Coordinates of C-alpha atoms in Angstrom, one line a residue:
Chain P
M224 CA 2.5 -39.6 -21.5
N225 CA 0.1 -39.0 -18.6
G226 CA -2.6 -36.3 -18.6
A227 CA -0.6 -33.7 -16.7
R228 CA 2.4 -33.9 -18.9
L229 CA 0.2 -33.8 -22.0
A230 CA -1.6 -30.7 -20.7
L231 CA 1.8 -29.1 -19.9
F232 CA 3.1 -29.9 -23.4
T233 CA -0.1 -28.5 -24.9
I234 CA 0.3 -25.2 -23.1
F235 CA 4.0 -25.0 -24.0
T236 CA 3.3 -25.8 -27.6
L237 CA 0.7 -23.2 -27.9
I238 CA 3.0 -20.6 -26.3
A239 CA 5.8 -21.6 -28.7
Q240 CA 3.4 -21.4 -31.7
V241 CA 2.3 -17.9 -30.8
A242 CA 5.6 -16.5 -29.4
L243 CA 8.5 -18.4 -31.2
V244 CA 7.2 -19.7 -34.5
P245 CA 6.7 -16.2 -36.1
S246 CA 10.5 -15.6 -35.6
I247 CA 11.4 -18.7 -37.7
A248 CA 8.9 -18.1 -40.5
I249 CA 10.4 -18.3 -44.0
A250 CA 8.6 -16.0 -46.5
G251 CA 5.6 -16.0 -44.3
V252 CA 5.5 -19.8 -44.1
R253 CA 5.4 -21.1 -40.5
P254 CA 5.6 -24.6 -39.1
D255 CA 2.6 -25.8 -37.3
L256 CA 3.8 -27.1 -33.9
T257 CA 0.3 -27.7 -32.7
V258 CA -0.3 -30.3 -35.4
L259 CA 3.0 -31.9 -34.5
L260 CA 1.9 -32.3 -30.9
V261 CA -1.4 -33.8 -32.0
V262 CA 0.5 -36.3 -34.1
I263 CA 2.7 -37.3 -31.2
A264 CA -0.3 -37.6 -28.9
G265 CA -2.1 -39.7 -31.5
L266 CA 0.9 -41.9 -32.1
R267 CA 1.7 -42.5 -28.4
G268 CA -1.8 -42.5 -26.9
G269 CA -4.1 -43.8 -29.6
P270 CA -7.1 -42.3 -31.3
I271 CA -8.9 -41.1 -28.1
V272 CA -5.9 -39.2 -26.7
G273 CA -5.2 -37.9 -30.2
T274 CA -8.8 -36.7 -30.6
L275 CA -9.0 -35.0 -27.2
T276 CA -5.6 -33.4 -27.5
G277 CA -6.5 -32.1 -30.9
F278 CA -9.8 -30.8 -29.7
A279 CA -8.2 -29.1 -26.7
I280 CA -5.3 -27.5 -28.4
G281 CA -7.5 -26.6 -31.4
L282 CA -10.1 -24.9 -29.1
L283 CA -7.3 -23.0 -27.3
Q284 CA -6.0 -21.8 -30.6
D285 CA -9.5 -20.8 -31.7
L286 CA -9.8 -18.7 -28.5
L287 CA -6.9 -16.6 -29.6
T288 CA -8.8 -15.7 -32.8
P289 CA -12.5 -16.2 -31.8
E290 CA -13.7 -15.6 -35.4
T291 CA -12.5 -19.1 -36.2
L292 CA -14.0 -20.7 -33.1
G293 CA -14.5 -24.4 -33.6
M294 CA -12.5 -24.7 -36.9
N295 CA -9.1 -25.6 -35.4
A296 CA -10.9 -27.8 -32.9
L297 CA -12.6 -29.7 -35.6
A298 CA -9.6 -30.1 -37.9
K299 CA -7.2 -31.2 -35.1
S300 CA -9.7 -33.6 -33.6
I301 CA -10.1 -35.4 -36.9
V302 CA -6.3 -35.4 -37.5
G303 CA -5.6 -36.7 -33.9
W304 CA -8.1 -39.5 -34.3
Q305 CA -6.8 -40.5 -37.7
V306 CA -3.2 -40.5 -36.6
G307 CA -4.2 -42.6 -33.6
K308 CA -6.1 -45.0 -35.8
I309 CA -3.2 -45.6 -38.1
S310 CA -0.4 -45.6 -35.5
G311 CA -0.4 -49.3 -35.2
Q312 CA -0.3 -50.0 -38.9
L313 CA 2.6 -47.9 -39.9
A314 CA 5.5 -49.7 -41.5
L315 CA 8.0 -46.9 -41.0
E316 CA 9.9 -46.1 -37.8
G317 CA 11.9 -43.1 -36.5
P318 CA 12.5 -39.8 -38.2
P319 CA 11.3 -40.7 -41.7
L320 CA 7.9 -41.5 -40.2
Y321 CA 7.6 -38.1 -38.7
L322 CA 8.6 -36.3 -41.9
G323 CA 5.9 -38.0 -43.9
L324 CA 3.2 -38.4 -41.2
V325 CA 3.5 -34.8 -39.9
S326 CA 3.5 -33.3 -43.4
A327 CA 0.4 -35.4 -44.3
A328 CA -1.3 -34.4 -41.0
V329 CA -0.7 -30.7 -41.7
L330 CA -2.1 -31.1 -45.2
A331 CA -5.2 -32.9 -43.8
H332 CA -5.6 -30.4 -41.1
D333 CA -5.3 -27.4 -43.4
F334 CA -7.6 -29.0 -45.8
I335 CA -10.4 -29.2 -43.3
Y336 CA -9.6 -25.9 -41.7
L337 CA -9.4 -24.0 -45.0
L338 CA -12.7 -25.6 -46.2
A339 CA -14.4 -24.3 -43.0
L340 CA -12.6 -20.9 -43.2
T341 CA -13.4 -20.2 -46.8
R342 CA -16.9 -21.6 -46.5
L343 CA -16.4 -23.9 -49.5
D344 CA -15.1 -21.1 -51.7
I345 CA -13.1 -23.4 -53.9
V346 CA -11.0 -20.8 -55.6
R347 CA -10.0 -19.1 -52.4
F348 CA -9.5 -22.5 -50.8
L349 CA -7.2 -23.8 -53.5
L350 CA -5.2 -20.6 -53.6
T351 CA -4.6 -20.6 -49.9
F352 CA -4.0 -24.3 -49.8
V353 CA -1.3 -24.2 -52.5
T354 CA 0.4 -21.0 -51.2
H355 CA 0.2 -21.7 -47.5
A356 CA -0.8 -25.2 -46.6
I357 CA 1.7 -27.1 -48.8
P358 CA 4.8 -25.1 -47.8
A359 CA 3.7 -25.2 -44.2
A360 CA 3.3 -28.9 -44.4
I361 CA 6.8 -29.3 -45.8
Y362 CA 8.3 -26.9 -43.2
T363 CA 6.5 -28.7 -40.3
G364 CA 7.7 -32.1 -41.6
I365 CA 11.3 -30.9 -41.7
V366 CA 10.9 -29.5 -38.1
A367 CA 9.5 -32.8 -37.0
L368 CA 12.3 -34.7 -38.7
L369 CA 14.9 -32.5 -37.0
M370 CA 13.2 -33.0 -33.6
A371 CA 13.0 -36.7 -34.1
M372 CA 16.7 -36.9 -35.0
L373 CA 17.5 -34.7 -32.0
A374 CA 15.5 -37.0 -29.8
L375 CA 17.3 -40.0 -31.2
V376 CA 20.7 -38.4 -30.6
L377 CA 19.8 -37.4 -27.1
G378 CA 18.5 -40.9 -26.5
Q379 CA 15.3 -39.7 -25.0
G380 CA 13.0 -41.5 -27.3
A381 CA 10.3 -39.1 -26.4
L382 CA 9.0 -39.1 -30.0
A383 CA 9.4 -42.9 -30.5
R384 CA 6.3 -44.8 -31.3
P385 CA 5.4 -47.4 -28.6
Q386 CA 6.2 -50.9 -29.6
G387 CA 3.2 -52.7 -31.0
G388 CA 1.3 -49.5 -31.6
R389 CA -2.4 -49.1 -30.9
N390 CA -5.3 -50.1 -32.9
G391 CA -7.7 -47.8 -31.1
Chain I
M75 CA -20.1 -61.7 -23.5
A76 CA -16.4 -60.9 -23.8
E77 CA -17.0 -59.4 -27.3
R78 CA -19.3 -56.6 -26.0
P79 CA -16.5 -54.6 -24.1
E80 CA -14.2 -55.1 -27.1
A81 CA -16.9 -53.7 -29.4
L82 CA -17.5 -50.8 -27.0
A83 CA -13.7 -50.1 -26.9
R84 CA -13.7 -50.1 -30.7
L85 CA -16.6 -47.7 -30.7
A86 CA -15.3 -45.4 -27.9
D87 CA -12.8 -43.5 -30.1
K88 CA -15.5 -43.0 -32.7
L89 CA -17.8 -41.7 -30.0
V90 CA -15.2 -39.3 -28.7
L91 CA -14.5 -38.1 -32.2
A92 CA -18.2 -37.7 -32.9
L93 CA -18.6 -35.7 -29.7
C94 CA -15.7 -33.4 -30.5
V95 CA -16.8 -32.9 -34.1
I96 CA -20.4 -32.1 -32.9
L97 CA -19.1 -29.6 -30.4
A98 CA -16.8 -28.0 -33.0
V99 CA -19.5 -27.8 -35.6
W100 CA -21.9 -26.4 -33.1
M101 CA -19.5 -23.6 -32.3
M102 CA -18.9 -23.0 -36.0
S103 CA -22.6 -22.7 -36.6
W104 CA -22.8 -19.6 -34.4
D105 CA -22.9 -16.2 -36.1
E106 CA -19.5 -14.5 -36.2
P107 CA -20.4 -11.8 -33.7
L108 CA -21.6 -14.5 -31.3
R109 CA -18.4 -16.6 -31.9
V110 CA -16.3 -13.5 -31.2
A111 CA -18.2 -12.6 -28.1
R112 CA -18.3 -16.1 -26.6
G113 CA -14.7 -16.8 -27.6
S114 CA -13.5 -13.6 -26.0
A115 CA -15.4 -14.3 -22.9
W116 CA -14.0 -17.9 -22.6
A117 CA -10.5 -16.6 -23.3
H118 CA -10.9 -14.0 -20.7
R119 CA -12.1 -16.6 -18.2
L120 CA -9.1 -18.7 -19.0
T121 CA -6.6 -15.9 -18.8
S122 CA -8.1 -14.0 -15.9
P123 CA -6.3 -16.1 -13.2
M124 CA -3.0 -15.4 -15.0
E125 CA -3.8 -11.7 -15.4
R126 CA -4.7 -11.6 -11.7
A127 CA -1.5 -13.5 -10.8
T128 CA 0.5 -11.1 -13.0
Q129 CA -1.3 -8.1 -11.3
V130 CA -0.6 -9.5 -7.8
V131 CA 3.1 -10.1 -8.7
G132 CA 3.3 -6.6 -10.1
E133 CA 1.7 -5.2 -6.9
L134 CA 4.1 -7.2 -4.8
R135 CA 7.0 -5.9 -6.8
A136 CA 5.8 -2.4 -6.4
T137 CA 5.3 -2.9 -2.7
H138 CA 8.7 -4.4 -2.4
A139 CA 10.2 -1.4 -4.2
E140 CA 8.2 1.0 -2.0
N141 CA 9.4 -0.9 1.1
E142 CA 13.0 -0.6 0.0
G143 CA 12.4 3.2 -0.5
L144 CA 10.8 3.5 2.9
R145 CA 13.6 1.5 4.6
A146 CA 16.1 3.8 3.0
E147 CA 14.0 6.8 4.2
I148 CA 13.8 5.4 7.7
A149 CA 17.5 4.9 7.8
A150 CA 18.1 8.4 6.7
L151 CA 15.6 9.7 9.2
R152 CA 17.2 7.7 12.0
M153 CA 20.5 9.3 11.0
D154 CA 18.9 12.7 11.1
L155 CA 17.4 11.8 14.5
D156 CA 20.7 10.7 15.9
Y157 CA 22.2 13.9 14.6
L158 CA 19.4 16.0 16.1
A159 CA 19.8 14.2 19.4
A160 CA 23.5 15.0 19.4
V161 CA 22.7 18.6 18.6
R162 CA 20.1 18.8 21.3
G163 CA 22.5 17.4 23.8
R164 CA 25.1 20.0 22.8
I165 CA 22.5 22.8 23.1
E166 CA 21.3 21.6 26.5
E167 CA 24.9 21.3 27.6
L168 CA 25.6 24.9 26.5
E169 CA 22.4 26.1 28.1
S170 CA 23.3 24.4 31.3
R171 CA 26.8 26.0 31.2
A172 CA 25.2 29.3 30.5
G173 CA 22.8 28.9 33.4
F174 CA 19.7 28.4 31.4
Y175 CA 16.9 26.1 32.4
E176 CA 16.3 22.9 30.6
R177 CA 14.1 23.1 27.6
D178 CA 11.8 20.3 28.9
H179 CA 8.5 21.9 30.0
G180 CA 7.2 18.8 31.7
R181 CA 4.1 16.8 31.2
L182 CA 0.7 18.3 30.8
V183 CA -2.1 16.9 33.0
P184 CA -5.7 18.1 32.3
A185 CA -7.6 19.6 35.1
T186 CA -11.0 21.2 35.4
V187 CA -11.8 24.4 37.2
L188 CA -14.2 23.9 40.0
E189 CA -14.5 27.4 41.3
L190 CA -13.2 30.9 40.6
I191 CA -12.4 33.2 43.5
V192 CA -13.1 36.7 42.5
S193 CA -11.9 40.0 44.0
R194 CA -13.1 42.5 41.4
V195 CA -11.5 40.1 38.9
P196 CA -10.8 36.4 39.2
V197 CA -7.7 36.0 41.2
Q198 CA -7.7 32.3 42.2
A199 CA -9.2 29.1 40.9
K200 CA -9.8 25.8 42.5
I201 CA -8.9 23.0 40.2
R202 CA -9.2 19.2 40.2
S203 CA -6.8 17.0 38.3
L204 CA -8.6 14.6 35.9
T205 CA -5.9 11.9 35.9
G206 CA -5.3 11.5 39.6
D207 CA -1.7 12.7 39.3
S208 CA -0.6 14.3 42.6
L209 CA -0.3 18.1 42.5
K210 CA 2.5 20.1 44.1
A211 CA 2.8 23.8 45.0
W212 CA 4.2 26.1 42.3
M213 CA 3.4 23.8 39.5
P214 CA 2.6 26.0 36.5
V215 CA -1.0 26.0 35.1
V216 CA -1.6 26.8 31.5
N217 CA -4.4 26.7 28.9
E218 CA -4.5 26.8 25.2
H219 CA -3.7 30.6 25.3
G220 CA -0.7 30.5 27.6
L221 CA 0.2 30.7 31.2
V222 CA -2.8 31.0 33.6
G223 CA -1.0 30.9 37.0
R224 CA 0.7 28.6 39.5
I225 CA -0.6 26.2 42.1
R226 CA -0.6 28.3 45.3
Q227 CA -1.8 25.6 47.7
V228 CA -2.6 21.9 47.6
L229 CA -6.0 21.2 49.0
G230 CA -6.1 17.4 48.5
P231 CA -4.6 14.6 46.5
D232 CA -6.0 15.9 43.2
E233 CA -7.3 19.3 44.1
A234 CA -5.4 22.6 44.4
L235 CA -5.8 26.3 44.6
V236 CA -4.3 28.2 41.6
Q237 CA -3.0 31.7 42.0
L238 CA -3.9 33.4 38.7
L239 CA -1.6 35.9 37.0
T240 CA -4.3 38.5 37.9
E241 CA -3.6 38.3 41.6
E242 CA -1.8 41.3 42.9
D243 CA 1.2 39.5 44.4
S244 CA 1.5 37.1 41.5
R245 CA 4.8 38.3 40.1
I246 CA 6.6 36.2 37.6
S247 CA 9.7 36.9 35.6
V248 CA 8.9 37.3 31.9
E249 CA 10.9 37.9 28.8
V250 CA 10.4 39.7 25.5
A251 CA 11.0 36.7 23.2
R252 CA 12.5 38.8 20.3
T253 CA 15.1 40.7 22.3
G254 CA 15.5 38.7 25.6
V255 CA 14.6 41.8 27.7
T256 CA 13.3 40.6 31.0
G257 CA 11.1 42.1 33.7
L258 CA 8.4 41.3 36.2
L259 CA 4.8 40.8 35.1
R260 CA 2.3 42.8 37.2
Y261 CA -1.5 43.1 37.0
D262 CA -2.9 46.4 38.1
G263 CA -6.5 45.3 38.2
R264 CA -7.2 46.0 34.6
R265 CA -4.0 45.5 32.6
F266 CA -0.7 43.6 32.6
F267 CA 2.6 45.4 32.7
I268 CA 6.2 44.4 32.6
D269 CA 8.0 46.2 35.4
H270 CA 11.7 47.0 35.6
V271 CA 12.4 47.3 31.9
P272 CA 15.1 50.0 31.8
Q273 CA 14.9 52.8 29.3
G274 CA 16.6 52.1 26.0
E275 CA 15.9 48.3 26.1
P276 CA 14.5 47.1 22.8
V277 CA 10.8 46.4 23.2
A278 CA 8.3 47.0 20.4
V279 CA 4.5 46.7 20.1
G280 CA 3.6 43.2 19.0
D281 CA 6.6 41.5 20.5
P282 CA 5.7 38.1 22.0
V283 CA 6.2 37.8 25.7
M284 CA 7.0 34.5 27.4
S285 CA 8.1 33.3 30.8
S286 CA 11.8 33.8 31.3
G287 CA 12.4 30.8 33.6
L288 CA 14.2 33.1 36.0
G289 CA 13.1 32.9 39.6
G290 CA 12.8 29.1 39.4
T291 CA 9.0 28.8 39.7
V292 CA 8.0 28.7 36.0
P293 CA 9.8 27.1 33.2
R294 CA 11.0 29.3 30.4
G295 CA 9.1 29.6 27.2
L296 CA 5.4 29.5 28.3
N297 CA 3.4 32.0 26.4
I298 CA 2.2 35.1 28.3
G299 CA 0.9 37.4 25.5
T300 CA 2.1 40.2 23.3
V301 CA 3.4 43.7 23.9
K302 CA 0.4 46.0 23.5
D303 CA 1.9 49.4 24.3
V304 CA 5.4 50.9 25.1
R305 CA 5.8 54.3 26.7
A306 CA 9.4 55.5 27.1
D307 CA 9.6 58.7 29.2
S308 CA 13.2 60.0 29.5
S309 CA 12.4 61.4 32.9
E310 CA 11.5 58.0 34.2
L311 CA 13.9 55.2 35.1
F312 CA 12.0 52.4 33.5
Q313 CA 9.8 52.0 30.4
V314 CA 6.1 51.3 30.8
V315 CA 5.4 48.1 28.8
E316 CA 1.8 47.0 28.6
V317 CA 1.1 43.4 27.8
A318 CA -2.1 41.9 26.3
S319 CA -2.8 38.3 27.5
E320 CA -5.1 36.1 25.4
V321 CA -6.2 34.2 28.5
R322 CA -9.8 35.1 29.5
F323 CA -9.4 34.7 33.2
S324 CA -13.1 35.0 33.9
A325 CA -13.9 32.2 31.5
I326 CA -11.3 29.5 32.2
R327 CA -12.9 26.1 32.5
N328 CA -10.2 23.6 31.5
V329 CA -6.5 23.9 32.2
F330 CA -3.4 21.9 32.2
V331 CA -1.0 21.5 35.0
V332 CA 2.7 21.1 34.2
I333 CA 3.4 18.3 36.6
D334 CA 6.9 16.9 35.9
D335 CA 9.5 18.0 38.4
G336 CA 11.7 20.4 36.5
P337 CA 14.7 22.4 37.6
W338 CA 12.3 25.3 38.2
Y339 CA 11.1 23.6 41.4
S340 CA 13.2 24.1 44.5
S341 CA 12.6 22.9 48.0
E342 CA 12.4 26.5 49.3
N343 CA 9.4 27.1 47.1
D344 CA 7.5 24.1 48.4
F345 CA 4.3 24.9 50.3
A346 CA 2.9 22.6 52.9
P347 CA -0.8 21.6 52.3
L348 CA -3.3 23.8 54.0
E349 CA -4.9 22.7 57.3
P350 CA -8.6 21.7 56.7
E351 CA -9.9 25.0 58.3
D352 CA -7.5 27.1 56.2
A353 CA -8.5 25.2 53.1
A354 CA -12.2 25.9 53.8
E355 CA -11.4 29.5 54.3
A356 CA -9.3 29.6 51.2
Q357 CA -12.2 28.4 49.0
G358 CA -13.9 31.7 50.0
P359 CA -16.6 33.3 48.0
T360 CA -17.3 32.2 44.5
P361 CA -18.7 34.2 41.6

C-alpha cells in the first residue's frame, strides 16, 4: 500500500465514518472504521506506517470536533504502532485475526481516548467504557470479520497480512 | 558497524511514535478555547480549497444555467427579429404600392456651422462636414430639434450652403402627424405657417408637424414643430395654421446632414456646384 493509496483510503474512511456509519448504528453503538484502517495499515506497513496513519486520521477526526484535539491522534498513534509491532508475531491468519485484533484495538483505543476525554474521572470513564467502548469493539470486530470474509471471497486479499510480517 | 543501522531501524518506529505522542499531548495541553480556535482554523484551512472548489462549481453551474436561459432568449429574440423583418418588408411593400416614400431617413453626418447669412433673420448657413463625406444639393439638414433646412449649393468637397427654413422661398411640404393633413410650410419673417390647408381639415393646437415627404426633396417624418394656433374663417378658402419650431435658427452651431441617397432625391433637383465667383458672392455678409 503506497502513500497515495493510503491517503485516499484515509479520506474515504473518514468520510464513511462521518457520513455512513451513523446510519448503521445499533442502539447508538457505532463501528469505528478509522481504527479498522489503522489496524490494516499497521498490519501491512509495520509500526511506522501504523503510527503515522493513526496520527493522521486521528488528527483529522479531532479537527471535526476541535474540543478533543490531540486525543484521537494520541490513541490511534499508539494503536497503530502496537499493531505494527505485533503484526509479525501473530499466530492467526485471515478473518479470525481481524475479529480479535480489531476488537482489541478498538478497546485499547477507547481506553486511551476515554482516559484523556474524562480527564481520569474513573467513574465516568468506566461507565462510558462499558456502555460504549465494549459494544463498539464487538461491532467493529464483526464489521472487520465481514470485510475480511468479503475480501477473501472476492480474492482481492487486500486485508491479508503480508507473508513473514514485519518486526518493526 | 552493520549493527548500527539495524539499531537505528529498531529505534525509528519508537522515535516516530514518541514524536506523534508528544505532538498529540502538546495539543491536548492547550486550553479548550485555544484547542477549539486552532482546530477550527486548521479545519477551515483544510476544507477551504474544497469549499472554494464547491463554490466555483456552483458558480459554473449557475453560469451554465444562465447561459442556457440567455441562449433561449436569444433564439426567441431572433425569431421576433425575423418576424419584425418580415412585417417591415410587408409594410414597406404596402407603402411602396401606396406611393409612400421609404422609411429609411438615411445616415446622419455631423457638420459644423461656419457662417450664418442674415437678412433680418438667418436665412442661410455655410456648413462643413466633419467626416469628409461628399455633400449634394438638397440633402436635408437637421439638428436635435428637427429640420433646419436643405443644402442649397455645394461650395466644395465638404462645404455647402444651407437654405434654412426661414428663407422666403424655402417651401417644403409638411404634414400634421395626427391627421395626415398636408400643406406647404412658409415663413413670413416672424412665424411659420402651413399654407393651403382647406377649411374643415382636422388640425388642432399642439398637433406635431413633420415633413410629409411629398415633393421629393425631404424624407417623410422629420420633425418640424407643433401647431401653435389655428384660425378657421368661413369666408376664407384655407385655414391659417401657425407652427412653432423648436429650432433656434440664430443659434445653430452643430447640425447633421442626411447624406444617404434616398428616393427623395431626383436628378431634376440636382444643382451644379457654384462657380468660384458665385460661391464667394453667396457667402455674402455674416452676422
